[in-house]
């Protein structure tokens, strides 16, 4: 039986951090729509041209493009045993489209996790985040190194972590993405984790929650 997880939450909540770890530990495919778009920008892929302008302003990329990207990715063989979605769905339109995709898959429960973190903590995290300009790996925000541990690339601030853009991303989250939580809230597999704790504590709580929700859905 497969397992499908959606990691939701505002910018800086730790979706990417927890989704990568969980997917690695459970050998599941992680699909991060933000990473897919940033890779497309780096490769000068045609979808990237208008996407980049929107991402740099903190706006959302259009629903049809995002649904097409995720639908295509979920048809690949490595998605058969399940997935961890990071950054999708972000609109009610995308959530409805994912439900349609899931109807055809029938490969295990869909667990929805809301990673909840207060806004002042999000702003603090994003102001200090540094990523590798070459491979995109996140760096220790309190570390002194200016180069990536993995590939030696230069550590930089993500373009959309500029303070004004962060405020716009938080506004978009409140108005457009928060309603997606209401779309899912009454499902028996919806859970909220307190993301304002040390990453390893969030991980422990999250793992227990996912296991319990997945079991409850098939009991
Ligand atoms: P995306 O890349 O998804 O960005 P985001 O949702 O704004 O979230 P972040 O990646 O900034 O934060 P995160 O929650 O992943 O936190 P992280 O683990 O990195 O999207 C970027 C853009 O792409 C969007 O604005 C939009 O334009 C476009 N886009 C993407 N998907 C789309 C879609 N479906 N539809 C339309 N447009 C789309 O952690 C953040 C920092 O905090 C790191 O430094 C980390 O080390 C640190 N940290 C993590 N956990 C903890 C902890 N527990 N305690 C302390 N620090 C922590
Ligand atoms: Mg992320």
PDB file of N, CA and C and ligand atoms in Angstrom, residues 10-17 33-34 37-38 55 59-61 66 87-88 90 94 125-126 129 158 160 169 195 197-199 202, ligand 1:
ATOM      1  N   UNK A  10       2.777  28.076   5.488  1.00  0.00           N
ATOM      2  CA  UNK A  10       3.229  29.342   4.899  1.00  0.00           C
ATOM      3  C   UNK A  10       4.702  29.299   4.483  1.00  0.00           C
ATOM      4  N   UNK A  11       5.165  30.305   3.741  1.00  0.00           N
ATOM      5  CA  UNK A  11       6.581  30.393   3.373  1.00  0.00           C
ATOM      6  C   UNK A  11       7.448  30.356   4.630  1.00  0.00           C
ATOM      7  N   UNK A  12       8.444  29.495   4.635  1.00  0.00           N
ATOM      8  CA  UNK A  12       9.373  29.432   5.767  1.00  0.00           C
ATOM      9  C   UNK A  12       8.918  28.497   6.884  1.00  0.00           C
ATOM     10  N   UNK A  13       7.789  27.818   6.713  1.00  0.00           N
ATOM     11  CA  UNK A  13       7.257  26.951   7.783  1.00  0.00           C
ATOM     12  C   UNK A  13       8.135  25.720   8.008  1.00  0.00           C
ATOM     13  N   UNK A  14       8.903  25.348   6.971  1.00  0.00           N
ATOM     14  CA  UNK A  14       9.723  24.133   7.074  1.00  0.00           C
ATOM     15  C   UNK A  14       9.155  22.997   6.235  1.00  0.00           C
ATOM     16  N   UNK A  15       8.292  23.320   5.285  1.00  0.00           N
ATOM     17  CA  UNK A  15       7.709  22.288   4.402  1.00  0.00           C
ATOM     18  C   UNK A  15       8.805  21.524   3.682  1.00  0.00           C
ATOM     19  N   UNK A  16       9.714  22.273   3.061  1.00  0.00           N
ATOM     20  CA  UNK A  16      10.792  21.657   2.272  1.00  0.00           C
ATOM     21  C   UNK A  16      11.692  20.814   3.153  1.00  0.00           C
ATOM     22  N   UNK A  17      12.063  21.354   4.317  1.00  0.00           N
ATOM     23  CA  UNK A  17      12.951  20.636   5.241  1.00  0.00           C
ATOM     24  C   UNK A  17      12.328  19.295   5.635  1.00  0.00           C
ATOM     25  N   UNK A  33       7.174  21.883  -5.946  1.00  0.00           N
ATOM     26  CA  UNK A  33       6.891  22.695  -7.138  1.00  0.00           C
ATOM     27  C   UNK A  33       7.806  23.931  -7.195  1.00  0.00           C
ATOM     28  N   UNK A  34       8.191  24.457  -6.028  1.00  0.00           N
ATOM     29  CA  UNK A  34       9.126  25.590  -6.014  1.00  0.00           C
ATOM     30  C   UNK A  34      10.465  25.184  -6.622  1.00  0.00           C
ATOM     31  N   UNK A  37      10.237  24.742 -10.391  1.00  0.00           N
ATOM     32  CA  UNK A  37      10.235  26.034 -11.090  1.00  0.00           C
ATOM     33  C   UNK A  37      11.632  26.667 -11.079  1.00  0.00           C
ATOM     34  N   UNK A  38      12.321  26.600  -9.929  1.00  0.00           N
ATOM     35  CA  UNK A  38      13.665  27.192  -9.858  1.00  0.00           C
ATOM     36  C   UNK A  38      14.623  26.456 -10.802  1.00  0.00           C
ATOM     37  N   UNK A  55       7.497  34.598  -9.581  1.00  0.00           N
ATOM     38  CA  UNK A  55       8.175  34.127  -8.364  1.00  0.00           C
ATOM     39  C   UNK A  55       8.979  35.245  -7.718  1.00  0.00           C
ATOM     40  N   UNK A  59       4.403  36.361  -6.278  1.00  0.00           N
ATOM     41  CA  UNK A  59       3.056  35.984  -6.738  1.00  0.00           C
ATOM     42  C   UNK A  59       3.041  34.504  -7.112  1.00  0.00           C
ATOM     43  N   UNK A  60       1.842  33.942  -7.277  1.00  0.00           N
ATOM     44  CA  UNK A  60       1.741  32.536  -7.667  1.00  0.00           C
ATOM     45  C   UNK A  60       1.821  32.387  -9.188  1.00  0.00           C
ATOM     46  N   UNK A  61       2.388  31.286  -9.616  1.00  0.00           N
ATOM     47  CA  UNK A  61       2.393  30.924 -11.038  1.00  0.00           C
ATOM     48  C   UNK A  61       0.998  30.367 -11.348  1.00  0.00           C
ATOM     49  N   UNK A  66       0.804  24.876 -13.209  1.00  0.00           N
ATOM     50  CA  UNK A  66       1.200  24.085 -12.038  1.00  0.00           C
ATOM     51  C   UNK A  66       0.525  22.705 -12.034  1.00  0.00           C
ATOM     52  N   UNK A  87       4.561  22.322  -1.449  1.00  0.00           N
ATOM     53  CA  UNK A  87       4.239  23.565  -2.185  1.00  0.00           C
ATOM     54  C   UNK A  87       3.101  23.416  -3.173  1.00  0.00           C
ATOM     55  N   UNK A  88       2.433  22.304  -3.166  1.00  0.00           N
ATOM     56  CA  UNK A  88       1.280  22.042  -4.033  1.00  0.00           C
ATOM     57  C   UNK A  88       0.325  21.141  -3.265  1.00  0.00           C
ATOM     58  N   UNK A  90      -1.700  24.910  -3.813  1.00  0.00           N
ATOM     59  CA  UNK A  90      -1.621  26.221  -3.174  1.00  0.00           C
ATOM     60  C   UNK A  90      -2.862  27.055  -3.431  1.00  0.00           C
ATOM     61  N   UNK A  94      -6.170  24.076  -7.538  1.00  0.00           N
ATOM     62  CA  UNK A  94      -5.139  23.019  -7.579  1.00  0.00           C
ATOM     63  C   UNK A  94      -5.551  21.832  -6.709  1.00  0.00           C
ATOM     64  N   UNK A 125      13.123  33.509   9.929  1.00  0.00           N
ATOM     65  CA  UNK A 125      13.768  32.376   9.227  1.00  0.00           C
ATOM     66  C   UNK A 125      14.151  32.746   7.797  1.00  0.00           C
ATOM     67  N   UNK A 126      13.228  33.403   7.105  1.00  0.00           N
ATOM     68  CA  UNK A 126      13.490  33.671   5.685  1.00  0.00           C
ATOM     69  C   UNK A 126      14.579  34.737   5.512  1.00  0.00           C
ATOM     70  N   UNK A 129      17.851  32.778   5.788  1.00  0.00           N
ATOM     71  CA  UNK A 129      18.093  31.589   4.949  1.00  0.00           C
ATOM     72  C   UNK A 129      19.120  31.879   3.850  1.00  0.00           C
ATOM     73  N   UNK A 158      17.885  33.634  -1.389  1.00  0.00           N
ATOM     74  CA  UNK A 158      16.930  33.354  -2.461  1.00  0.00           C
ATOM     75  C   UNK A 158      16.298  34.686  -2.859  1.00  0.00           C
ATOM     76  N   UNK A 160      13.457  35.591  -3.724  1.00  0.00           N
ATOM     77  CA  UNK A 160      12.163  35.929  -3.112  1.00  0.00           C
ATOM     78  C   UNK A 160      12.218  35.968  -1.582  1.00  0.00           C
ATOM     79  N   UNK A 169       4.584  37.375  -0.251  1.00  0.00           N
ATOM     80  CA  UNK A 169       4.325  35.920  -0.207  1.00  0.00           C
ATOM     81  C   UNK A 169       3.404  35.571   0.961  1.00  0.00           C
ATOM     82  N   UNK A 195       5.026  23.754  13.933  1.00  0.00           N
ATOM     83  CA  UNK A 195       6.314  23.850  13.242  1.00  0.00           C
ATOM     84  C   UNK A 195       7.292  24.785  13.925  1.00  0.00           C
ATOM     85  N   UNK A 197       9.043  24.533  16.530  1.00  0.00           N
ATOM     86  CA  UNK A 197       9.851  23.755  17.472  1.00  0.00           C
ATOM     87  C   UNK A 197      11.116  23.331  16.727  1.00  0.00           C
ATOM     88  N   UNK A 198      12.063  22.783  17.455  1.00  0.00           N
ATOM     89  CA  UNK A 198      13.300  22.344  16.797  1.00  0.00           C
ATOM     90  C   UNK A 198      12.951  21.340  15.688  1.00  0.00           C
ATOM     91  N   UNK A 199      13.691  21.377  14.559  1.00  0.00           N
ATOM     92  CA  UNK A 199      13.367  20.507  13.432  1.00  0.00           C
ATOM     93  C   UNK A 199      13.196  19.034  13.799  1.00  0.00           C
ATOM     94  N   UNK A 202       9.782  18.589  15.468  1.00  0.00           N
ATOM     95  CA  UNK A 202       8.733  18.638  14.435  1.00  0.00           C
ATOM     96  C   UNK A 202       8.709  17.294  13.704  1.00  0.00           C
TER      97      UNK A 202
HETATM   98  P1  LIG B   1       8.270  27.565  -2.676  1.00  0.00           P
HETATM   99  O1  LIG B   1       9.642  27.249  -3.070  1.00  0.00           O
HETATM  100  O2  LIG B   1       7.316  26.462  -2.421  1.00  0.00           O
HETATM  101  O3  LIG B   1       8.347  28.555  -1.451  1.00  0.00           O
HETATM  102  P2  LIG B   1       7.411  28.796  -0.176  1.00  0.00           P
HETATM  103  O4  LIG B   1       6.154  28.045  -0.095  1.00  0.00           O
HETATM  104  O5  LIG B   1       7.281  30.271  -0.091  1.00  0.00           O
HETATM  105  O6  LIG B   1       8.189  28.174   0.996  1.00  0.00           O
HETATM  106  P3  LIG B   1       9.718  28.173   1.324  1.00  0.00           P
HETATM  107  O7  LIG B   1      10.436  27.231   0.413  1.00  0.00           O
HETATM  108  O8  LIG B   1      10.259  29.556   1.449  1.00  0.00           O
HETATM  109  O9  LIG B   1       9.637  27.611   2.829  1.00  0.00           O
HETATM  110  P4  LIG B   1       9.484  26.132   3.345  1.00  0.00           P
HETATM  111  O10 LIG B   1       8.184  25.998   4.052  1.00  0.00           O
HETATM  112  O11 LIG B   1       9.825  25.119   2.315  1.00  0.00           O
HETATM  113  O12 LIG B   1      10.591  26.157   4.485  1.00  0.00           O
HETATM  114  P5  LIG B   1      12.090  25.568   4.492  1.00  0.00           P
HETATM  115  O13 LIG B   1      12.070  24.137   4.841  1.00  0.00           O
HETATM  116  O14 LIG B   1      12.820  26.022   3.292  1.00  0.00           O
HETATM  117  O15 LIG B   1       7.595  28.495  -3.814  1.00  0.00           O
HETATM  118  C1  LIG B   1       8.301  29.593  -4.342  1.00  0.00           C
HETATM  119  C2  LIG B   1       7.474  30.281  -5.396  1.00  0.00           C
HETATM  120  O16 LIG B   1       7.218  29.367  -6.503  1.00  0.00           O
HETATM  121  C3  LIG B   1       6.073  30.746  -4.968  1.00  0.00           C
HETATM  122  O17 LIG B   1       6.106  32.021  -4.350  1.00  0.00           O
HETATM  123  C4  LIG B   1       5.340  30.782  -6.333  1.00  0.00           C
HETATM  124  O18 LIG B   1       5.692  31.925  -7.072  1.00  0.00           O
HETATM  125  C5  LIG B   1       5.898  29.551  -7.047  1.00  0.00           C
HETATM  126  N1  LIG B   1       5.104  28.334  -6.787  1.00  0.00           N
HETATM  127  C6  LIG B   1       5.546  27.181  -6.199  1.00  0.00           C
HETATM  128  N2  LIG B   1       4.553  26.285  -6.129  1.00  0.00           N
HETATM  129  C7  LIG B   1       3.463  26.850  -6.690  1.00  0.00           C
HETATM  130  C8  LIG B   1       2.122  26.424  -6.888  1.00  0.00           C
HETATM  131  N3  LIG B   1       1.707  25.206  -6.502  1.00  0.00           N
HETATM  132  N4  LIG B   1       1.251  27.286  -7.488  1.00  0.00           N
HETATM  133  C9  LIG B   1       1.653  28.515  -7.892  1.00  0.00           C
HETATM  134  N5  LIG B   1       2.906  28.984  -7.730  1.00  0.00           N
HETATM  135  C10 LIG B   1       3.817  28.165  -7.130  1.00  0.00           C
HETATM  136  O19 LIG B   1      12.647  26.368   5.778  1.00  0.00           O
HETATM  137  C11 LIG B   1      12.844  27.777   5.742  1.00  0.00           C
HETATM  138  C12 LIG B   1      14.077  28.146   6.582  1.00  0.00           C
HETATM  139  O20 LIG B   1      13.812  27.825   7.947  1.00  0.00           O
HETATM  140  C13 LIG B   1      15.351  27.368   6.201  1.00  0.00           C
HETATM  141  O21 LIG B   1      16.468  28.190   6.386  1.00  0.00           O
HETATM  142  C14 LIG B   1      15.369  26.195   7.213  1.00  0.00           C
HETATM  143  O22 LIG B   1      16.663  25.752   7.473  1.00  0.00           O
HETATM  144  C15 LIG B   1      14.741  26.840   8.430  1.00  0.00           C
HETATM  145  N6  LIG B   1      13.946  25.913   9.250  1.00  0.00           N
HETATM  146  C16 LIG B   1      13.174  24.868   8.812  1.00  0.00           C
HETATM  147  N7  LIG B   1      12.572  24.259   9.866  1.00  0.00           N
HETATM  148  C17 LIG B   1      12.967  24.945  10.972  1.00  0.00           C
HETATM  149  C18 LIG B   1      12.666  24.798  12.370  1.00  0.00           C
HETATM  150  N8  LIG B   1      11.843  23.834  12.821  1.00  0.00           N
HETATM  151  N9  LIG B   1      13.227  25.675  13.224  1.00  0.00           N
HETATM  152  C19 LIG B   1      14.061  26.666  12.782  1.00  0.00           C
HETATM  153  N10 LIG B   1      14.386  26.845  11.464  1.00  0.00           N
HETATM  154  C20 LIG B   1      13.834  25.993  10.575  1.00  0.00           C
END
